Coordinates of C-alpha atoms in Angstrom, one line a residue:
T1 CA 14.0 6.3 85.4
S2 CA 12.2 9.2 83.8
V3 CA 10.0 6.9 81.8
T4 CA 9.0 4.9 84.9
Y5 CA 8.2 8.1 86.8
C6 CA 6.2 9.6 84.0
T7 CA 4.2 6.4 83.4
S8 CA 3.4 6.2 87.1
L9 CA 2.0 9.7 87.1
R10 CA 0.0 9.4 83.9
H11 CA -1.8 6.4 85.4
G12 CA -1.7 7.6 89.0
G13 CA -3.2 10.4 91.1
E14 CA -2.3 12.9 93.8
T15 CA -0.6 10.2 96.0
E16 CA 1.9 9.4 93.3
W17 CA 2.5 13.0 92.4
E18 CA 3.0 14.0 96.0
Y19 CA 5.5 11.2 96.5
L20 CA 7.6 12.4 93.6
W21 CA 7.3 16.0 94.7
Q22 CA 8.6 15.2 98.2
K23 CA 11.3 13.2 96.5
Y24 CA 12.3 16.2 94.5
L25 CA 12.3 18.5 97.6
T26 CA 14.6 16.2 99.5
S27 CA 16.9 15.3 96.6
T28 CA 20.4 16.7 96.7
V29 CA 21.5 15.3 93.3
S30 CA 21.1 17.8 90.5
T31 CA 20.6 15.2 87.8
E32 CA 17.8 13.5 89.8
Q33 CA 16.2 16.9 90.4
V34 CA 16.1 17.6 86.7
L35 CA 14.6 14.1 86.1
L36 CA 11.9 14.6 88.7
L37 CA 11.0 18.1 87.5
S38 CA 10.4 16.6 84.1
A39 CA 8.4 13.7 85.4
L40 CA 6.1 15.8 87.6
G41 CA 4.7 17.4 84.5
C42 CA 3.5 14.0 83.2
T43 CA 0.3 14.0 85.4
T44 CA -3.0 14.3 83.5
Q45 CA -4.9 15.8 86.4
E46 CA -5.7 19.5 85.8
T47 CA -5.5 20.4 89.5
L48 CA -2.1 19.0 89.9
I49 CA -0.8 20.6 86.7
N50 CA -2.1 24.0 87.8
R51 CA -0.6 23.5 91.3
Y52 CA 2.8 22.5 89.7
L53 CA 2.8 25.6 87.4
T54 CA 1.8 27.8 90.3
L55 CA 4.7 26.4 92.4
S56 CA 7.1 27.2 89.6
I57 CA 6.4 30.9 90.0
T58 CA 6.2 31.0 93.8
E59 CA 9.1 32.2 95.9
D60 CA 10.5 29.6 98.3
S61 CA 8.4 26.8 96.7
G62 CA 11.5 24.6 96.5
I63 CA 11.9 25.1 92.7
R64 CA 14.9 27.2 91.9
K65 CA 14.2 30.2 89.7
Q66 CA 16.6 29.0 87.0
D67 CA 14.7 25.7 86.9
A68 CA 11.2 27.2 86.7
A69 CA 11.1 27.3 82.9
S70 CA 11.7 23.5 82.8
V71 CA 8.4 23.1 84.7
F72 CA 6.5 24.7 81.8
S73 CA 8.4 22.6 79.4
A74 CA 7.6 19.4 81.3
V75 CA 3.9 20.3 81.2
Y76 CA 3.5 21.4 77.6
S77 CA 5.7 18.6 76.3
N78 CA 2.9 16.2 77.2
V79 CA -0.1 16.3 74.8
G80 CA -2.6 16.6 77.6
G81 CA -0.7 19.5 79.1
I82 CA -0.5 21.8 76.1
D83 CA -3.8 23.5 76.6
L84 CA -3.4 23.7 80.4
A85 CA 0.0 25.3 80.1
F86 CA -1.3 27.8 77.6
N87 CA -4.3 28.6 79.8
F88 CA -2.0 29.1 82.8
L89 CA 0.2 31.4 80.7
T90 CA -2.7 33.6 79.5
E91 CA -4.2 33.9 82.9
N92 CA -1.0 34.6 84.8
Y93 CA 1.4 36.1 82.3
E94 CA 1.9 39.2 84.4
S95 CA 2.8 37.2 87.5
I96 CA 5.1 35.0 85.4
S97 CA 6.9 38.1 84.0
Q98 CA 7.2 39.6 87.5
F99 CA 8.7 36.3 88.9
Y100 CA 11.2 36.0 86.1
G101 CA 12.0 39.7 86.1
G102 CA 11.0 40.6 82.5
M103 CA 9.0 39.7 79.5
N104 CA 11.7 37.7 77.8
S105 CA 10.6 34.7 79.8
I106 CA 7.1 35.0 78.3
G107 CA 8.5 35.0 74.8
N108 CA 10.5 31.9 75.6
I109 CA 7.5 30.1 77.1
I110 CA 5.2 31.1 74.1
T111 CA 7.8 29.8 71.7
G112 CA 8.0 26.5 73.5
I113 CA 4.3 26.1 73.7
A114 CA 3.9 27.1 70.0
T115 CA 6.1 24.1 68.9
R116 CA 3.5 21.8 70.5
L117 CA 0.3 23.4 69.0
S118 CA -1.4 21.0 66.6
T119 CA -4.8 22.5 65.8
Q120 CA -6.0 25.7 64.1
E121 CA -8.1 26.4 67.2
Q122 CA -5.0 26.5 69.3
A123 CA -3.2 28.7 66.8
D124 CA -6.1 31.1 66.7
R125 CA -6.2 31.3 70.5
L126 CA -2.5 32.1 70.5
G127 CA -3.0 34.8 67.9
Q128 CA -5.8 36.3 69.9
F129 CA -3.7 36.4 73.1
I130 CA -0.8 38.1 71.2
E131 CA -3.1 40.7 69.6
S132 CA -4.9 41.5 72.9
H133 CA -1.7 41.9 74.8
Q134 CA 0.7 43.3 72.2
D135 CA 1.1 46.6 74.1
N136 CA 2.1 44.8 77.2
L137 CA 4.3 42.0 75.8
G138 CA 7.3 44.3 75.3
S139 CA 10.4 42.4 74.4
A140 CA 8.3 39.2 74.1
L141 CA 6.2 40.5 71.3
L142 CA 8.5 39.8 68.4
A143 CA 9.3 36.3 69.6
S144 CA 5.6 35.6 70.1
Q145 CA 4.7 36.8 66.6
R146 CA 7.5 34.7 65.0
A147 CA 6.3 31.7 67.0
L148 CA 2.7 32.2 65.7
E149 CA 4.0 32.5 62.1
T150 CA 5.8 29.2 62.5
V151 CA 2.8 27.5 63.9
Q152 CA 0.6 28.7 61.1
E153 CA 3.1 27.7 58.5
N154 CA 3.4 24.2 60.0
L155 CA -0.4 23.8 60.1
N156 CA -0.8 25.0 56.6
W157 CA 1.9 22.7 55.3
L158 CA 0.4 19.8 57.2
D159 CA -3.1 20.5 55.9
T160 CA -1.7 20.4 52.4
N161 CA 0.7 17.5 52.7
G162 CA -0.6 15.5 55.7
E163 CA -2.4 12.8 53.7
K164 CA 0.6 12.3 51.4
I165 CA 3.0 12.2 54.4
L166 CA 0.9 9.6 56.3
S167 CA 0.6 7.5 53.1
W168 CA 4.3 7.7 52.7
L169 CA 4.9 6.8 56.3
N170 CA 2.6 3.8 55.9
D171 CA 4.5 2.6 52.8
T172 CA 8.0 3.5 53.7
V173 CA 8.6 3.5 57.5
N174 CA 6.5 0.6 58.5
P175 CA 4.4 -1.1 55.8
T176 CA 2.8 -3.5 58.3
T177 CA 1.3 -0.6 60.4
T178 CA -1.4 1.8 59.3
V179 CA -1.1 5.3 60.6
A180 CA -4.4 7.1 61.3
P181 CA -5.4 9.6 58.6
S182 CA -5.1 13.3 59.1
G183 CA -7.8 15.9 58.6
N184 CA -11.0 16.1 60.7
G185 CA -10.8 12.5 61.8
A186 CA -7.2 12.7 63.0
S187 CA -6.4 12.4 66.7
R188 CA -4.6 15.3 68.3
H189 CA -1.9 12.9 69.3
V190 CA -1.2 12.1 65.6
Q191 CA -1.3 15.7 64.6
T192 CA 1.1 16.7 67.4
T193 CA 3.5 13.9 66.6
L194 CA 3.6 14.9 62.9
L195 CA 4.3 18.5 63.9
L196 CA 7.1 17.6 66.3
L197 CA 8.7 15.4 63.6
L198 CA 7.9 17.8 60.8
P199 CA 11.5 19.0 60.0
S200 CA 12.8 15.4 59.8
I201 CA 9.8 14.2 57.9
V202 CA 10.2 16.9 55.3
V203 CA 13.8 15.9 54.8
W204 CA 13.0 12.2 54.6
W205 CA 10.1 12.7 52.3
R206 CA 12.0 14.9 49.8
L207 CA 14.9 12.5 49.7
A208 CA 12.7 9.5 49.2

């Protein structure tokens, strides 16, 4: 299963990653290929993540062009891969655009990464990238700016309401479990989880 594969890679190394990569290359079942592409992004090793992202924009790598975007999604969907995916994007955005055949792909990737950003530092880096490359982003510029606005709104909302939300979660969702506080002492994992669940949390909280 995907959970089994992902857990194996998170706690494994190059041997485990290479095994799944070869399994992907030899698979002829589309559902299994999708599952393996997702799992391969679960590794926590920077060299393997960069290799995987590079393969996703390399002709004849074994990854179909229509599946390449799912590689980025697999990486940035894991907390440890967010910064690595963003770094790869900023350093290779021209190659990525060339591979996909346009800047729309950059806008889609930025939008996806933006949904996972959980700190002001990350948001600032995204803003700096957009500002520095606004003349080259073309059709991706508007989508990138909107993604940045959404990130900033979420971070501002969480900064204002984070403590209340965590207190509410402790009291309402699972009174026997204490959730780590937000703010400077919060782990990135907690912040990311709150941001990913933000739309549902807002609805629950307002109805409570």
